[in-house]
Coordinates of C-alpha atoms in Angstrom, one line a residue:
M26 CA -4.8 -94.7 -82.0
V27 CA -5.6 -97.7 -84.4
T28 CA -6.2 -99.6 -81.2
D29 CA -9.4 -97.1 -80.8
L30 CA -10.6 -97.3 -84.2
V31 CA -10.5 -100.8 -84.2
S32 CA -12.7 -101.0 -81.1
L33 CA -14.9 -98.0 -82.3
A34 CA -15.3 -100.5 -85.2
I35 CA -16.1 -103.7 -83.6
I36 CA -18.9 -101.7 -81.4
A37 CA -20.1 -100.0 -84.1
L38 CA -21.3 -103.6 -85.3
I39 CA -22.4 -104.5 -82.3
A40 CA -24.4 -101.9 -82.1
F41 CA -26.1 -102.1 -85.8
A42 CA -26.6 -106.3 -85.1
C43 CA -28.3 -106.1 -81.9
P44 CA -31.2 -104.2 -82.9
I45 CA -31.9 -106.6 -85.6
L46 CA -31.5 -110.3 -83.0
C47 CA -33.5 -108.4 -81.0
R48 CA -36.6 -108.3 -84.3
L49 CA -35.6 -111.9 -84.2
I50 CA -36.3 -113.0 -81.2
P51 CA -39.7 -113.9 -80.6
N52 CA -42.2 -111.5 -78.9
K53 CA -38.9 -109.0 -78.2
A54 CA -38.1 -111.1 -74.6
V55 CA -35.4 -109.4 -74.8
P56 CA -34.2 -106.9 -74.8
E57 CA -31.6 -104.8 -76.7
T58 CA -29.7 -103.5 -73.7
V59 CA -29.4 -106.9 -72.3
L60 CA -27.4 -108.4 -76.1
L61 CA -25.0 -105.5 -75.8
L62 CA -23.9 -106.3 -72.4
A63 CA -23.5 -109.6 -73.8
A64 CA -21.4 -108.0 -76.5
G65 CA -19.4 -106.4 -74.8
A66 CA -19.1 -109.2 -72.2
L67 CA -17.7 -111.5 -75.4
C68 CA -15.7 -109.1 -76.8
G69 CA -14.0 -107.6 -73.9
P70 CA -10.7 -107.9 -72.7
H71 CA -12.0 -110.7 -70.6
V72 CA -12.6 -113.1 -73.1
L73 CA -12.2 -112.7 -76.7
N74 CA -10.0 -109.3 -75.9
I75 CA -11.1 -107.0 -79.2
V76 CA -12.6 -104.5 -77.7
Q77 CA -10.3 -103.2 -75.9
V78 CA -11.2 -100.1 -72.8
T79 CA -8.6 -97.3 -73.7
D80 CA -9.0 -93.6 -71.3
A81 CA -10.1 -93.0 -75.1
M82 CA -13.1 -95.7 -75.1
A83 CA -14.1 -95.1 -70.7
L84 CA -14.6 -90.6 -72.1
L85 CA -17.1 -92.2 -74.5
S86 CA -18.4 -94.1 -72.5
D87 CA -18.7 -91.8 -69.8
L88 CA -20.2 -88.9 -72.3
G89 CA -23.1 -92.1 -73.5
L90 CA -23.9 -92.9 -69.6
A91 CA -24.8 -88.4 -69.7
F92 CA -26.7 -89.0 -72.1
L93 CA -29.0 -92.1 -70.8
F94 CA -29.5 -89.7 -67.4
L95 CA -30.0 -86.4 -69.5
L96 CA -32.6 -88.0 -71.2
A97 CA -34.4 -89.8 -67.9
G98 CA -33.6 -86.1 -66.3
Y99 CA -35.5 -84.5 -69.1
E100 CA -38.6 -87.2 -68.9
I101 CA -39.3 -86.5 -65.4
S102 CA -42.4 -84.1 -65.2
P103 CA -43.2 -82.3 -61.8
K104 CA -46.6 -84.2 -61.0
N105 CA -43.8 -87.2 -61.2
L106 CA -42.3 -86.1 -58.0
T107 CA -45.3 -83.6 -56.2
G108 CA -48.4 -85.6 -57.1
A109 CA -49.9 -88.4 -54.7
E110 CA -47.8 -90.9 -56.4
G111 CA -44.7 -89.1 -56.9
K112 CA -44.7 -88.2 -53.2
R113 CA -45.6 -92.0 -52.3
G114 CA -42.9 -93.1 -54.6
A115 CA -40.3 -90.4 -52.3
A116 CA -41.3 -92.3 -49.1
T117 CA -41.3 -95.8 -50.2
W118 CA -37.9 -94.7 -51.3
A119 CA -37.2 -94.1 -47.8
V120 CA -38.4 -97.4 -47.4
T121 CA -35.7 -99.3 -49.9
F122 CA -33.0 -97.2 -48.2
A123 CA -33.5 -98.7 -44.7
V124 CA -34.4 -102.0 -45.5
A125 CA -31.3 -101.7 -47.5
A126 CA -28.7 -100.5 -45.2
V127 CA -29.8 -103.4 -42.9
V128 CA -29.3 -106.2 -45.5
V129 CA -25.8 -104.5 -45.9
A130 CA -25.4 -104.1 -42.1
A131 CA -26.2 -107.8 -41.9
W132 CA -24.0 -108.7 -45.0
P133 CA -20.3 -110.4 -43.6
S134 CA -18.9 -109.5 -46.9
F135 CA -19.5 -105.6 -46.7
S136 CA -19.4 -103.2 -44.0
L137 CA -21.8 -100.6 -43.9
F138 CA -20.2 -97.7 -42.9
S139 CA -17.1 -98.0 -45.7
V140 CA -17.9 -97.1 -49.4
D141 CA -18.3 -100.5 -50.5
G142 CA -21.2 -101.8 -48.6
M143 CA -22.7 -98.2 -49.1
A144 CA -22.9 -98.5 -52.9
V145 CA -24.1 -101.2 -52.8
A146 CA -27.3 -100.3 -50.5
I147 CA -27.5 -97.9 -52.9
A148 CA -27.8 -100.4 -56.0
L149 CA -29.9 -101.8 -53.7
T150 CA -32.5 -99.2 -54.0
T151 CA -32.5 -98.2 -57.7
T152 CA -34.5 -98.0 -61.0
A153 CA -33.3 -97.9 -64.0
L154 CA -35.8 -95.3 -65.6
G155 CA -33.3 -94.4 -68.3
T156 CA -32.6 -98.1 -69.3
L157 CA -36.5 -98.7 -68.7
L158 CA -38.0 -95.3 -70.5
P159 CA -37.5 -97.2 -74.5
I160 CA -39.2 -100.4 -73.1
L161 CA -41.8 -98.8 -71.8
Q162 CA -42.4 -96.8 -75.1
E163 CA -42.4 -100.1 -77.4
R164 CA -44.7 -101.9 -74.9
K165 CA -47.0 -99.0 -75.1
L166 CA -47.1 -98.0 -71.3
M167 CA -46.2 -94.6 -71.4
D168 CA -49.8 -93.7 -71.2
T169 CA -51.3 -95.5 -69.2
R170 CA -52.3 -96.0 -65.2
I171 CA -49.2 -98.6 -64.8
G172 CA -46.9 -96.0 -66.9
S173 CA -47.9 -93.3 -64.4
E174 CA -47.1 -95.6 -61.7
I175 CA -43.8 -96.8 -62.7
L176 CA -42.6 -93.2 -63.5
A177 CA -43.5 -92.1 -59.8
Y178 CA -41.2 -94.5 -58.0
G179 CA -39.1 -94.7 -61.0
T180 CA -38.3 -90.9 -60.6
W181 CA -37.2 -91.3 -56.9
G182 CA -35.5 -94.3 -57.4
E183 CA -33.1 -93.2 -60.1
L184 CA -32.9 -88.9 -58.5
L185 CA -32.6 -90.3 -55.0
P186 CA -29.7 -93.1 -55.7
V187 CA -27.9 -90.2 -57.7
L188 CA -27.9 -87.7 -54.9
A189 CA -27.3 -90.3 -52.5
M190 CA -24.7 -91.3 -54.2
T191 CA -23.3 -87.9 -54.1
L192 CA -23.1 -87.3 -50.3
L193 CA -22.9 -91.1 -49.3
L194 CA -19.6 -92.6 -51.8
S195 CA -17.6 -89.1 -51.0
T196 CA -14.3 -89.7 -49.3
R197 CA -14.4 -85.5 -48.3
A198 CA -15.8 -84.6 -45.0
K199 CA -20.0 -84.5 -45.2
W200 CA -20.0 -80.5 -44.4
E201 CA -17.0 -79.8 -47.0
T202 CA -19.3 -82.2 -49.6
I203 CA -22.6 -80.2 -48.8
L204 CA -21.3 -76.8 -49.4
I205 CA -19.6 -78.1 -53.2
L206 CA -23.2 -79.5 -53.7
M207 CA -24.4 -76.5 -52.9
A208 CA -22.1 -74.8 -55.0
F209 CA -22.7 -77.6 -57.9
V210 CA -26.8 -76.2 -57.7
A211 CA -26.0 -72.7 -57.6
I212 CA -24.5 -73.2 -60.7
A213 CA -27.0 -75.6 -62.6
L214 CA -29.9 -72.7 -61.6
L215 CA -27.3 -69.9 -63.2
T216 CA -27.4 -72.2 -66.0
A217 CA -31.2 -72.9 -66.3
A218 CA -31.7 -68.5 -65.9
V219 CA -29.7 -67.6 -68.4
P220 CA -31.2 -69.2 -71.0
K221 CA -35.0 -67.7 -70.0
R222 CA -33.3 -64.7 -69.2
A223 CA -32.1 -63.9 -72.8
E224 CA -36.0 -65.8 -74.5
R225 CA -37.6 -63.0 -72.7
L226 CA -34.8 -60.1 -73.8
G227 CA -34.8 -61.7 -77.7
G228 CA -31.3 -61.1 -77.6
W229 CA -28.8 -61.1 -80.9
V230 CA -27.7 -64.4 -80.0
Y231 CA -31.1 -65.6 -78.7
R232 CA -32.2 -64.8 -81.9
F233 CA -29.3 -66.4 -84.1
V234 CA -29.6 -69.4 -81.8
V235 CA -33.4 -69.8 -82.8
E236 CA -32.8 -68.5 -86.4
N237 CA -29.9 -71.4 -87.1
A238 CA -31.6 -74.5 -85.1
N239 CA -32.9 -76.0 -88.1
T240 CA -29.5 -75.0 -90.5
N241 CA -25.6 -76.6 -90.6
S242 CA -24.6 -75.6 -87.4
Q243 CA -28.2 -76.5 -85.2
M244 CA -27.8 -74.0 -82.8
L245 CA -30.3 -75.6 -80.5
V246 CA -28.2 -78.8 -80.2
R247 CA -25.0 -77.1 -79.8
T248 CA -26.5 -75.2 -77.3
L249 CA -27.8 -78.5 -75.1
N250 CA -24.6 -80.3 -76.2
L251 CA -22.8 -77.5 -74.3
M252 CA -24.8 -77.6 -71.0
L253 CA -24.8 -81.2 -71.1
I254 CA -20.9 -81.4 -71.5
G255 CA -20.4 -78.2 -69.4
L256 CA -22.7 -79.7 -66.0
T257 CA -20.7 -82.7 -66.5
A258 CA -17.5 -81.4 -66.3
I259 CA -17.9 -79.1 -62.9
S260 CA -19.2 -82.2 -61.5
A261 CA -16.0 -84.0 -62.3
L262 CA -14.1 -80.9 -61.1
F263 CA -16.4 -80.7 -58.3
D264 CA -15.5 -84.7 -57.6
L265 CA -18.6 -85.1 -58.1
D266 CA -20.1 -87.7 -59.9
I267 CA -21.0 -87.2 -63.7
V268 CA -24.2 -88.7 -63.3
L269 CA -24.9 -85.9 -61.2
G270 CA -24.2 -83.2 -64.1
A271 CA -26.5 -85.0 -66.5
F272 CA -29.3 -85.4 -64.8
A273 CA -29.3 -81.8 -63.4
A274 CA -28.9 -81.1 -67.5
G275 CA -32.5 -82.5 -68.0
F276 CA -33.9 -81.0 -65.1
I277 CA -33.2 -77.5 -66.9
M278 CA -34.2 -78.5 -70.5
R279 CA -37.0 -79.6 -69.5
Y280 CA -37.8 -77.0 -67.2
L281 CA -36.6 -74.7 -70.7
I282 CA -38.7 -76.5 -73.1
P283 CA -41.7 -77.9 -70.9
D284 CA -44.3 -78.5 -73.4
G285 CA -41.5 -80.4 -75.2
D286 CA -40.3 -80.1 -79.0
P287 CA -40.0 -83.1 -81.1
T288 CA -37.7 -81.8 -83.6
L289 CA -34.8 -81.1 -81.0
E290 CA -35.7 -84.4 -79.0
M291 CA -35.2 -86.6 -81.9
K292 CA -32.0 -84.8 -83.3
H293 CA -30.9 -84.7 -79.4
S294 CA -32.6 -89.2 -78.9
A295 CA -30.5 -90.1 -82.6
M296 CA -27.1 -88.6 -81.3
A297 CA -27.9 -90.6 -77.6
Y298 CA -28.9 -94.2 -79.1
G299 CA -28.1 -94.0 -82.2
F300 CA -24.1 -93.7 -81.0
F301 CA -23.5 -92.4 -77.4
I302 CA -25.4 -94.9 -75.4
P303 CA -25.2 -97.7 -77.3
L304 CA -21.3 -97.8 -76.5
F305 CA -22.0 -96.7 -73.0
F306 CA -23.2 -100.6 -72.7
V307 CA -21.1 -102.4 -74.7
V308 CA -18.3 -100.7 -73.2
S309 CA -20.0 -101.6 -69.1
G310 CA -20.7 -105.4 -70.8
A311 CA -16.6 -105.4 -71.4
K312 CA -15.4 -104.1 -67.8
I313 CA -17.5 -107.4 -66.8
D314 CA -15.0 -110.3 -66.2
V315 CA -16.4 -113.6 -66.9
T316 CA -14.5 -115.4 -65.1
A317 CA -15.2 -113.8 -62.0
I318 CA -19.3 -114.6 -62.5
A319 CA -18.6 -117.9 -63.0
A320 CA -16.5 -118.2 -60.0
N321 CA -18.9 -116.3 -57.7
P322 CA -22.4 -117.7 -59.2
G323 CA -24.4 -117.2 -56.1
L324 CA -23.7 -113.8 -55.3
L325 CA -25.1 -112.7 -58.7
L326 CA -27.9 -114.9 -57.3
M327 CA -28.2 -113.5 -54.0
F328 CA -27.9 -110.0 -55.3
I329 CA -31.2 -110.7 -57.5
G330 CA -33.2 -112.4 -54.8
L331 CA -31.7 -109.1 -52.5
L332 CA -33.0 -106.4 -55.4
L333 CA -36.6 -108.4 -55.1
F334 CA -36.7 -107.9 -51.3
V335 CA -35.8 -104.4 -51.5
R336 CA -37.4 -102.7 -54.1
A337 CA -40.0 -105.1 -55.1
L338 CA -41.4 -105.9 -52.3
P339 CA -41.7 -102.6 -50.5
I340 CA -43.3 -100.7 -54.1
F341 CA -45.9 -104.0 -54.3
I342 CA -46.9 -103.4 -50.3
S343 CA -47.2 -99.3 -51.4
L344 CA -49.8 -99.7 -54.2
S345 CA -51.5 -102.1 -52.1
L346 CA -52.1 -99.8 -49.3
G347 CA -52.2 -96.5 -51.6
K348 CA -55.3 -95.2 -51.7
T349 CA -55.1 -94.4 -55.2
S350 CA -53.5 -97.5 -56.1
C351 CA -55.6 -100.1 -53.4
D352 CA -58.0 -101.1 -56.5
M353 CA -54.9 -102.2 -58.8
T354 CA -55.1 -105.6 -59.2
V355 CA -52.6 -108.2 -58.0
P356 CA -50.9 -108.9 -61.6
E357 CA -51.2 -105.1 -62.0
R358 CA -48.9 -104.4 -58.7
L359 CA -46.7 -107.0 -59.7
T360 CA -46.2 -105.3 -63.1
V361 CA -45.2 -101.9 -61.0
A362 CA -42.4 -103.7 -59.1
F363 CA -40.9 -105.8 -61.7
Y364 CA -40.3 -103.1 -64.0
C365 CA -39.4 -100.7 -61.0
T366 CA -36.2 -103.8 -59.9
T367 CA -34.6 -103.0 -63.1
A368 CA -31.5 -101.7 -62.8
L369 CA -27.9 -101.1 -64.0
P370 CA -26.8 -97.4 -64.7
I371 CA -26.4 -96.6 -61.1
I372 CA -25.1 -100.0 -61.0
V373 CA -22.4 -99.1 -62.9
A374 CA -21.9 -95.9 -61.3
V375 CA -21.2 -96.8 -57.9
T376 CA -19.7 -99.8 -58.4
T377 CA -17.0 -97.4 -60.9
V378 CA -16.6 -95.7 -57.9
A379 CA -16.1 -97.8 -55.4
V380 CA -13.3 -99.8 -57.3
G381 CA -11.7 -96.3 -58.3
A382 CA -11.8 -95.4 -54.2
G383 CA -9.8 -99.6 -53.6
A384 CA -13.0 -100.0 -51.1
M385 CA -14.4 -103.0 -54.0
G386 CA -12.7 -105.4 -55.9
Q387 CA -13.5 -105.7 -59.6
A388 CA -14.4 -109.3 -59.7
T389 CA -17.4 -107.9 -57.2
A390 CA -17.8 -105.2 -59.3
S391 CA -18.2 -107.2 -62.3
V392 CA -20.7 -109.9 -60.6
L393 CA -23.1 -106.9 -59.5
V394 CA -23.0 -105.7 -62.7
A395 CA -23.6 -108.3 -64.5
A396 CA -26.8 -108.4 -61.8
G397 CA -28.3 -105.4 -62.6
G398 CA -27.6 -106.2 -66.4
I399 CA -29.9 -109.9 -66.0
T400 CA -32.2 -107.5 -64.4
V401 CA -32.4 -105.1 -67.5
F402 CA -33.6 -108.7 -69.4
I403 CA -35.4 -110.9 -66.1
M404 CA -37.6 -107.9 -64.9
P405 CA -39.2 -106.8 -68.1
L406 CA -39.8 -110.4 -68.8
L407 CA -41.7 -110.7 -65.9
A408 CA -43.2 -107.6 -65.8
S409 CA -44.8 -108.8 -69.6
L410 CA -46.5 -112.3 -67.9
T411 CA -47.7 -110.0 -65.3
A412 CA -49.3 -107.5 -67.5
H413 CA -51.0 -109.9 -69.7
S414 CA -52.7 -111.9 -67.0
V415 CA -54.2 -109.0 -65.7
N416 CA -57.6 -110.0 -68.4
A417 CA -56.9 -113.4 -67.6
D418 CA -58.3 -115.0 -64.3
L419 CA -54.9 -115.3 -62.8
G420 CA -57.0 -116.3 -59.6
S421 CA -58.9 -119.5 -61.2
A422 CA -55.2 -120.6 -63.0
L423 CA -54.0 -120.5 -59.7
R424 CA -56.9 -122.5 -57.9
E425 CA -56.8 -125.3 -60.8
I426 CA -53.4 -125.6 -60.5
R427 CA -53.6 -126.1 -57.1
E428 CA -56.4 -129.1 -57.9
H429 CA -54.7 -130.5 -60.8
P430 CA -50.9 -129.8 -60.8
R431 CA -50.0 -132.6 -63.1
A432 CA -52.3 -130.9 -65.7
V433 CA -50.0 -127.5 -65.2
G434 CA -49.1 -127.3 -68.8
H435 CA -52.7 -128.1 -69.9
I436 CA -54.1 -124.8 -67.7
L437 CA -51.6 -122.4 -68.5
A438 CA -52.1 -123.3 -72.4
E439 CA -56.3 -122.6 -71.6
H440 CA -56.1 -119.4 -69.5
R441 CA -53.1 -118.4 -72.7
R442 CA -55.2 -119.3 -74.9
R443 CA -58.5 -117.5 -73.0
E444 CA -56.3 -114.2 -72.8
R445 CA -55.8 -113.7 -76.6
E446 CA -59.6 -114.5 -77.1
L447 CA -60.6 -111.7 -74.6
H448 CA -57.9 -109.6 -76.0
R449 CA -59.3 -110.4 -79.5
Q450 CA -62.6 -109.7 -78.5
L451 CA -61.6 -106.1 -77.8
K452 CA -59.9 -105.3 -81.3
E453 CA -62.7 -106.5 -83.3
R454 CA -64.8 -104.4 -81.1
L455 CA -61.9 -101.0 -81.4
R456 CA -62.2 -102.1 -85.4
A457 CA -65.5 -101.6 -85.4
A458 CA -65.6 -98.5 -83.3
G459 CA -63.4 -97.2 -85.6
L460 CA -60.9 -96.6 -82.9
R461 CA -57.3 -97.9 -83.3
H462 CA -56.1 -100.6 -79.7
S463 CA -53.3 -98.6 -79.0
D464 CA -55.3 -95.2 -78.3
V465 CA -57.5 -96.1 -76.1
F466 CA -56.1 -100.2 -74.1
D467 CA -54.6 -99.7 -70.9
L468 CA -53.4 -102.3 -69.0
T469 CA -56.1 -101.5 -66.0
E470 CA -59.4 -102.2 -68.6
R471 CA -60.8 -106.1 -68.0
C472 CA -63.1 -107.9 -69.9
P473 CA -64.8 -109.7 -67.3
G474 CA -66.8 -112.6 -68.4
G475 CA -65.1 -112.5 -72.2
V476 CA -67.2 -109.2 -72.1
C477 CA -64.9 -106.4 -73.6
P478 CA -66.6 -102.8 -72.8
V479 CA -65.8 -100.5 -76.0
P480 CA -65.4 -97.1 -75.2
E481 CA -67.2 -94.5 -77.1
A482 CA -65.8 -93.0 -80.4
E483 CA -65.6 -89.3 -79.3
D484 CA -68.1 -86.9 -81.7
D485 CA -67.0 -85.3 -84.1
G486 CA -69.7 -83.0 -84.6
R487 CA -70.7 -84.9 -88.2

């Protein structure tokens, strides 16, 4: 008990300090998640040994993972699955999985037909949409064209690896796994149907829940927690990964409140991001064996390189060939591809399954998790750099560098200055038009020749 409380207090201190440290870093270049992982690795049993990964901490960490995938599932809209962008995202994931299978089959350290090899193949195809959402929201990308492409590819990059984990990492016969999965889906559908039926009937229990949504009972929050924990518990009873139950809970939550509920979302986000999700990342970091990473840096770099090859490259090609996306510039396509190569939670999940099955050593799992953590830092950083080059003449800069390679520093500084000037012009014109920059600015808009067009303000009838 004392050990758990001390570990929990240190984790709470880390969770408190990391946002402050992020704010002190220029341009918020390091996401909070990276600092949480790094702090967990530093304080974990492999370094300072002041945070212990006990059964109690592991349970709380699993709840954090569940909350992360609940919110990811809730953010997925049907158009991200069924629209033209969604279909492209699904087809691209299939290509990435095929490429990952070939890569693992050619990798001497793993066998494609064993749990460890299949875990690596799945890890190479994932997009950490739940981890990306706060970054996209902070950078005001959610309602932009680039944001919609990231959601389309990222949705399938999170959903399909979860299903692949369920089907391919199970030690049962495939027909047994499919039957159990069908039974789970039936329970999930029943879980979604009961509240809808209660809403139509308007019975006493439904009225009580609605009337006490914002009292001390907090019945809506308790109902959602019951659904989340209930489905994750059923996943565990069926020997399925709890990620599946959490993802299903997120889908059901979106089905029940398709138009959203800001109050409920705020309360649940407060629970998730205020306690459980930071704890998950710190505990995940504490499991990382830093000495194993130092002993095998080649695997770390190779895995990150393979993520770019297996995940980012097919997405870039898909965007280049898509009818609705081929008009995007190279920097825009690179921005989407880099964001969608951010990976971590699924890597944690698949390596945990592989280690639990005795198919993968903890040292290898530590390296892969560390590589996933690095992508949370480096991929959004690369995406930010390519995004900022959208309104600058990147092609001109590259030509100048090729012609005058010794002046690369001066050339980049000049183009960065030019980019800032274009953004300044746009902001001034928006301000003159009575519009806010965040209302209309989209990375797909250009300022050709240094002239920034401004959308006309809507006529308010005056």
